[in-house]
PDB file of C-alpha atoms in Angstrom:
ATOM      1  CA  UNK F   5      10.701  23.493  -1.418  1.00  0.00           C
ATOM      2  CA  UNK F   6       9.300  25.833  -3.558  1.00  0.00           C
ATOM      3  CA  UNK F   7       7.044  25.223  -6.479  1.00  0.00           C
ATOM      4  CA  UNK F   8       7.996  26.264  -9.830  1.00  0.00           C
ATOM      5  CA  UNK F   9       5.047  28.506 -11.746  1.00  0.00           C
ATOM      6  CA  UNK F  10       4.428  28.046 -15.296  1.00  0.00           C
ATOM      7  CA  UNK F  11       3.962  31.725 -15.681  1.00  0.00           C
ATOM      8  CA  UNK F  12       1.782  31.114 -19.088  1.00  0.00           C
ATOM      9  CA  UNK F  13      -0.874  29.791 -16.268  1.00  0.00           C
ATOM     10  CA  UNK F  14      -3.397  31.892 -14.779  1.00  0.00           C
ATOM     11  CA  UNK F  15      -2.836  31.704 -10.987  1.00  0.00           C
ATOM     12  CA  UNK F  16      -6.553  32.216  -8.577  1.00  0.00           C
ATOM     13  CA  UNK F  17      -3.818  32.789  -5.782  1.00  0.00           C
ATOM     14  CA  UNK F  18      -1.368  35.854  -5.449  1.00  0.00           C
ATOM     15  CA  UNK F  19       2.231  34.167  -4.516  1.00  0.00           C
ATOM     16  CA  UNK F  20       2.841  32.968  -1.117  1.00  0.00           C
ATOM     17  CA  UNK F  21       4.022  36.017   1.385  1.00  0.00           C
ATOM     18  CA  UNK F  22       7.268  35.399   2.910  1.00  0.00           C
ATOM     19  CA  UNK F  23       5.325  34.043   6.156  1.00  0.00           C
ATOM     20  CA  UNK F  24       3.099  31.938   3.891  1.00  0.00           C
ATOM     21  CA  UNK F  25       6.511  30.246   2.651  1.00  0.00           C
ATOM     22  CA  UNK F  26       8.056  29.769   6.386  1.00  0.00           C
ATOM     23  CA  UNK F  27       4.806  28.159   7.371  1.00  0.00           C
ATOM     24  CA  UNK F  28       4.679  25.900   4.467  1.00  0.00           C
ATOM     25  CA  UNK F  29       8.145  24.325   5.176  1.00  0.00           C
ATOM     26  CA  UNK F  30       7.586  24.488   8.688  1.00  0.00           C
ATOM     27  CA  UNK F  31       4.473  22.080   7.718  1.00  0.00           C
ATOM     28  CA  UNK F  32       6.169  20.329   5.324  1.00  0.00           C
ATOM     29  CA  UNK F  33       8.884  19.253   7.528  1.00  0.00           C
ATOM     30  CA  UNK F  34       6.249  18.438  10.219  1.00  0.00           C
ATOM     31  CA  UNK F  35       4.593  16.067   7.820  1.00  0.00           C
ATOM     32  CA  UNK F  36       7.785  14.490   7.206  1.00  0.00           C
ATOM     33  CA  UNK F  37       8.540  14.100  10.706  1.00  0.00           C
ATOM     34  CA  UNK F  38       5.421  12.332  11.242  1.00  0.00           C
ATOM     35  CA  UNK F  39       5.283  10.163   8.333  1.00  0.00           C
ATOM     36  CA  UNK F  40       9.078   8.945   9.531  1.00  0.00           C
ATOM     37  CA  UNK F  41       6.961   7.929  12.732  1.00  0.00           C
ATOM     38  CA  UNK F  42       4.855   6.189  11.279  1.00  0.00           C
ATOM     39  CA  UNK F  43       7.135   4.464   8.874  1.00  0.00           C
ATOM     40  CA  UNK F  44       9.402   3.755  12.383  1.00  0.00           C
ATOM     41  CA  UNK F  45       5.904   2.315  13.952  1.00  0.00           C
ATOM     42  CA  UNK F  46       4.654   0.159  10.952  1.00  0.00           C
ATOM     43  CA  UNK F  47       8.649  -1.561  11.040  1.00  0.00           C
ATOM     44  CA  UNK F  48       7.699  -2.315  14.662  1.00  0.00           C
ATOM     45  CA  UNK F  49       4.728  -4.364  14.042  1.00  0.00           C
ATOM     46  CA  UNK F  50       6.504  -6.124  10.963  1.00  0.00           C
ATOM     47  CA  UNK F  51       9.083  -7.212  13.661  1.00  0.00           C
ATOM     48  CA  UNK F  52       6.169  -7.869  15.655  1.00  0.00           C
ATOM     49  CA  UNK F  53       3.985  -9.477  13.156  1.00  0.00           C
ATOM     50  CA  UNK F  54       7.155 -11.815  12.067  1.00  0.00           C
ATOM     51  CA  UNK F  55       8.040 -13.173  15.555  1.00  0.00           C
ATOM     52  CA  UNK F  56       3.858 -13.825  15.836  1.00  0.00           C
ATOM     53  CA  UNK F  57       3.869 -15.445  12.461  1.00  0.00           C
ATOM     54  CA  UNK F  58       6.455 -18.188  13.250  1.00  0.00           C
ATOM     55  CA  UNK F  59       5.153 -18.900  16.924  1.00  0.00           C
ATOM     56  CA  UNK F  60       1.839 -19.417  15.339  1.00  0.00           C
ATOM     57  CA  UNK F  61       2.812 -21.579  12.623  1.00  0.00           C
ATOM     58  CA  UNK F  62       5.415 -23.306  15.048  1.00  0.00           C
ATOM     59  CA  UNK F  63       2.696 -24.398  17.880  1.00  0.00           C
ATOM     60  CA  UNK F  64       0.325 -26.157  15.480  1.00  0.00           C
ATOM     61  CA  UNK F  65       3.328 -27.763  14.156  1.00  0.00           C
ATOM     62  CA  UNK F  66       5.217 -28.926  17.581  1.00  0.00           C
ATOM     63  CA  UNK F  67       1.928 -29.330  19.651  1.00  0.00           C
ATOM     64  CA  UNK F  68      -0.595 -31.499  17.405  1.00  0.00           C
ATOM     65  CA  UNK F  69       1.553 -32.074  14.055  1.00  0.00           C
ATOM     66  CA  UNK F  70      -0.713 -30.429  12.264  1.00  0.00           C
ATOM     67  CA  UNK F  71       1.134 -28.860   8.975  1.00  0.00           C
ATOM     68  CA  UNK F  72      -1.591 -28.412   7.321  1.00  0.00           C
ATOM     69  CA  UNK F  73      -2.171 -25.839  10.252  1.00  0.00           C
ATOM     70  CA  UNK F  74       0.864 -25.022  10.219  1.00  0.00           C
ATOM     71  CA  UNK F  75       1.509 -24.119   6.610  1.00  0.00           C
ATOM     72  CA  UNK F  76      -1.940 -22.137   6.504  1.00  0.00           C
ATOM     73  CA  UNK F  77      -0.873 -20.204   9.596  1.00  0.00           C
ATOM     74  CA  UNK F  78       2.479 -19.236   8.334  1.00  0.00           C
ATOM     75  CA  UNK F  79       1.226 -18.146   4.892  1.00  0.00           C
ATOM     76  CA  UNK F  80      -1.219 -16.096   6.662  1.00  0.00           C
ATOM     77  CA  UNK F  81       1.177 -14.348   8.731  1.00  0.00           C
ATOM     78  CA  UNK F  82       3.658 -14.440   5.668  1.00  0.00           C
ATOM     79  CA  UNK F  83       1.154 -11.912   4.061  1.00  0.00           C
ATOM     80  CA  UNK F  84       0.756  -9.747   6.638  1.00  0.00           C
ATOM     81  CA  UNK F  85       3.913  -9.024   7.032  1.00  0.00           C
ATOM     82  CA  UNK F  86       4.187  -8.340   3.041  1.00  0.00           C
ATOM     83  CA  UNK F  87       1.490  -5.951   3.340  1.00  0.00           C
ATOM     84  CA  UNK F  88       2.789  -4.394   6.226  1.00  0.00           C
ATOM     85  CA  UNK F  89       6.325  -3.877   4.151  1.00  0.00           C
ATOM     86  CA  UNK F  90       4.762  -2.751   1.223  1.00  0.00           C
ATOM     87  CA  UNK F  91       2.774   0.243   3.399  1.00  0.00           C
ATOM     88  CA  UNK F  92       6.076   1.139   4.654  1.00  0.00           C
ATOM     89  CA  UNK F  93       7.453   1.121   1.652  1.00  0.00           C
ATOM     90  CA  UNK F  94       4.521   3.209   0.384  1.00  0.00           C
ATOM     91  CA  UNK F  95       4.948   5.786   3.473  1.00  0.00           C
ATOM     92  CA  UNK F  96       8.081   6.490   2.642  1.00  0.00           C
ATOM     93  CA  UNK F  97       8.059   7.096  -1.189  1.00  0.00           C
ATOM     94  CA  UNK F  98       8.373  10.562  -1.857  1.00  0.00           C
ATOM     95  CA  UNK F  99       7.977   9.935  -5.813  1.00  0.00           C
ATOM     96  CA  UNK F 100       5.209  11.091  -7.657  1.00  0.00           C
ATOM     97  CA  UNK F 101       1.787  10.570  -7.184  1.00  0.00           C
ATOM     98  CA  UNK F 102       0.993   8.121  -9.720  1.00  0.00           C
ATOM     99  CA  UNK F 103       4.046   5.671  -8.464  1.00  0.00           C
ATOM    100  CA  UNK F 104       2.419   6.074  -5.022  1.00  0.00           C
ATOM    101  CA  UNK F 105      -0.934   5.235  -6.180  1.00  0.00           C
ATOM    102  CA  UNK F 106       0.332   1.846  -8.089  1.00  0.00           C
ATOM    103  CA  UNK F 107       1.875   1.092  -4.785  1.00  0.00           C
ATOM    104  CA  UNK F 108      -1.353   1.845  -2.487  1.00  0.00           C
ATOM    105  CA  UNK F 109      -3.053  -0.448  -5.165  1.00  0.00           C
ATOM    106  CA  UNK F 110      -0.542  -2.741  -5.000  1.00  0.00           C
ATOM    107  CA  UNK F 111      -0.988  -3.442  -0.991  1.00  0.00           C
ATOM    108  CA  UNK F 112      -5.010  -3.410  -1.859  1.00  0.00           C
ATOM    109  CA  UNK F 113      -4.451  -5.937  -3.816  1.00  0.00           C
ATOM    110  CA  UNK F 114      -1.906  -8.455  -1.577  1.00  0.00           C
ATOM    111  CA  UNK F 115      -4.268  -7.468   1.212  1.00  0.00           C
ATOM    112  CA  UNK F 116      -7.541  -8.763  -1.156  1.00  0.00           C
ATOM    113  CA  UNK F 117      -5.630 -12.410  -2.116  1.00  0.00           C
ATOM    114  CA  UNK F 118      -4.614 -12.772   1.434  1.00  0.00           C
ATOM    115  CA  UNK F 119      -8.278 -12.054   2.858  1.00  0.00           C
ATOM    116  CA  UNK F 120      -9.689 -14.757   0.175  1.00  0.00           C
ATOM    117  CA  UNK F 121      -6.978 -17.216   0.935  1.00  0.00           C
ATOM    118  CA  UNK F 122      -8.319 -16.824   4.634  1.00  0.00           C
ATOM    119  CA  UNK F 123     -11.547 -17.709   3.836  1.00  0.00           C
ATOM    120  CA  UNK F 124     -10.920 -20.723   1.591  1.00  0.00           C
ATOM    121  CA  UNK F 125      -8.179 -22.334   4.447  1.00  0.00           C
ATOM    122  CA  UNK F 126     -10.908 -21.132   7.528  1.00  0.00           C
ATOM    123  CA  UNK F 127     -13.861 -22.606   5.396  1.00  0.00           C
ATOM    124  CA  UNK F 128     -14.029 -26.302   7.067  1.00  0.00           C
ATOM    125  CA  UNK F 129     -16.601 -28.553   7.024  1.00  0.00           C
ATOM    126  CA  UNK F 130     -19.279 -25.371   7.243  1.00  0.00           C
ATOM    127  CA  UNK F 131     -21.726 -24.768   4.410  1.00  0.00           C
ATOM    128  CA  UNK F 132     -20.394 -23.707   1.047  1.00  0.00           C
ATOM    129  CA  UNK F 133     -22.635 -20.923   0.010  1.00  0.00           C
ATOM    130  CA  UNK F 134     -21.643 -18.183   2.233  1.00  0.00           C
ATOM    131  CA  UNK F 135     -17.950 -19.221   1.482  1.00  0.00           C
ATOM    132  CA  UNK F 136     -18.783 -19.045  -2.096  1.00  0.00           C
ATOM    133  CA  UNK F 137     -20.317 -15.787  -1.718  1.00  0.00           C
ATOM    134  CA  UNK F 138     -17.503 -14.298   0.287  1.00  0.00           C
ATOM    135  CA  UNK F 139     -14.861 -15.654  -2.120  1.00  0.00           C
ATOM    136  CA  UNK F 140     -16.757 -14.307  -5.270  1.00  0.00           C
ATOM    137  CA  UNK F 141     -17.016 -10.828  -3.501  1.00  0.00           C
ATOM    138  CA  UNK F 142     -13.263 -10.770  -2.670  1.00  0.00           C
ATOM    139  CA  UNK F 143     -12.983 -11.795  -6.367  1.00  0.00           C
ATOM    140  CA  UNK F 144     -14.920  -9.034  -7.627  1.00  0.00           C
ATOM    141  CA  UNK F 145     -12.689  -6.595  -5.144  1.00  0.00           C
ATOM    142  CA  UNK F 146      -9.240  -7.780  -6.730  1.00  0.00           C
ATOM    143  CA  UNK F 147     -10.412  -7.986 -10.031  1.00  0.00           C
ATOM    144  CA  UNK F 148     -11.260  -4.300  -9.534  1.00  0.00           C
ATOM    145  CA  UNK F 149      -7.970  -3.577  -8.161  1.00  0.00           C
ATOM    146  CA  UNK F 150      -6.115  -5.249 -10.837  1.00  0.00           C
ATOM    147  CA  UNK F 151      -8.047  -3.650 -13.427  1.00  0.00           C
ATOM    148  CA  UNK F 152      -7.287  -0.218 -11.833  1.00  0.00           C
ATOM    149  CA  UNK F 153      -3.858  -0.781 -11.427  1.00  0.00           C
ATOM    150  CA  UNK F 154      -4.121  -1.724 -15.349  1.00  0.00           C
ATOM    151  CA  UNK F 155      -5.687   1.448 -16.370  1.00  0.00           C
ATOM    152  CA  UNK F 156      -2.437   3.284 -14.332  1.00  0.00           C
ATOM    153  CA  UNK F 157       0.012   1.486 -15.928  1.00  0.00           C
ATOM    154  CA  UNK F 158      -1.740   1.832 -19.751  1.00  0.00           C
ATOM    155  CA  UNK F 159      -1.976   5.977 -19.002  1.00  0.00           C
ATOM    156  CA  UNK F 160       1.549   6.093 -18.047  1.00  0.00           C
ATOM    157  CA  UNK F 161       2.637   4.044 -20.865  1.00  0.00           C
ATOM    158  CA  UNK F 162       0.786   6.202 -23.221  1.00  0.00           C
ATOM    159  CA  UNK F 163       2.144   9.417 -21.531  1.00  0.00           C
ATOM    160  CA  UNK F 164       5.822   8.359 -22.056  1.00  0.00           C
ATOM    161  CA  UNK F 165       4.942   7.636 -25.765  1.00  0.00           C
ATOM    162  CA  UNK F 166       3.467  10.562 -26.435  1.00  0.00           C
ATOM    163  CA  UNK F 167       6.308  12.598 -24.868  1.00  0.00           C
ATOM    164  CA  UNK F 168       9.148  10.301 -26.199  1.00  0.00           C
ATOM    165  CA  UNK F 169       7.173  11.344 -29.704  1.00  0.00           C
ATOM    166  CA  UNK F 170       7.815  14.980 -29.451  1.00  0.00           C
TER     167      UNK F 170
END
């Protein structure tokens, strides 16, 4: 795929030599190969990560009738298996960079929730400060995220305006 120069632009580069170009694809297509690999690998552990998510929320449940267990088990496993969809999702979009980087925020951000809901349903009978702490840290982290993610979506919106203006 070759780029399109805005000839009006001062380049630091002289163009690409015909060997330059073959390499490029060559490393391009290499890339691709690889990130289909590791698309094909993060599908495995969602398979994997599914079949582990309903024999661990299944074994509370049949073994001590715990659902409480049960239920905090499953939605556990239930968000790691988003998360793993959404980063396969993300491998595999080939749109621009600021779609990819909503996405990558957007996993960040399932990932944060999930890791606080873990530490609310593991906190038991065990003192409440370092829970508290823990909790108001992961807080802190997906308040970041969200405000981030935000910012994108504001600088995007604003970009479309300004270009739907001209």
């Amino acid at each position: 795929m070759d780029e399109v120069v805005d000839a009006t632009e001062p380049t630091i580069q002289p163009p690409p030599t015909k060997v330059e170009r073959h390499l490029n694809r060559v490393l391009e297509r290499t890339a691709s190969v690889l990130t289909s690999l590791v698309a094909m690998l993060l599908i495995l552990f969602v398979a994997i990560a599914l079949v582990g998510t309903v024999s661990a929320a299944a074994e509370p449940l049949v073994h001590e009738h715990d659902f409480m267990r049960a239920a905090i088990d499953g939605l556990d496993g239930a968000f790691l298996v988003v998360i793993l969809l959404e980063l396969v999702h993300t491998t595999l979009s080939r749109g621009p960079v600021s779609r990819q980087v909503q996405e990558f925020l957007v996993v960040g951000i399932t990932s944060a929730v999930r890791s606080g809901l873990e530490v609310a349903a593991n906190r038991g009978g065990g003192p409440a400060q370092p829970t508290a702490v823990s909790l108001a840290i992961n807080a802190s982290g997906v308040l970041i995220l969200v405000a981030a993610f935000w910012l994108i979506r504001q600088r995007l919106h604003a970009e479309r305006t300004q270009d739907a203006s001209k």
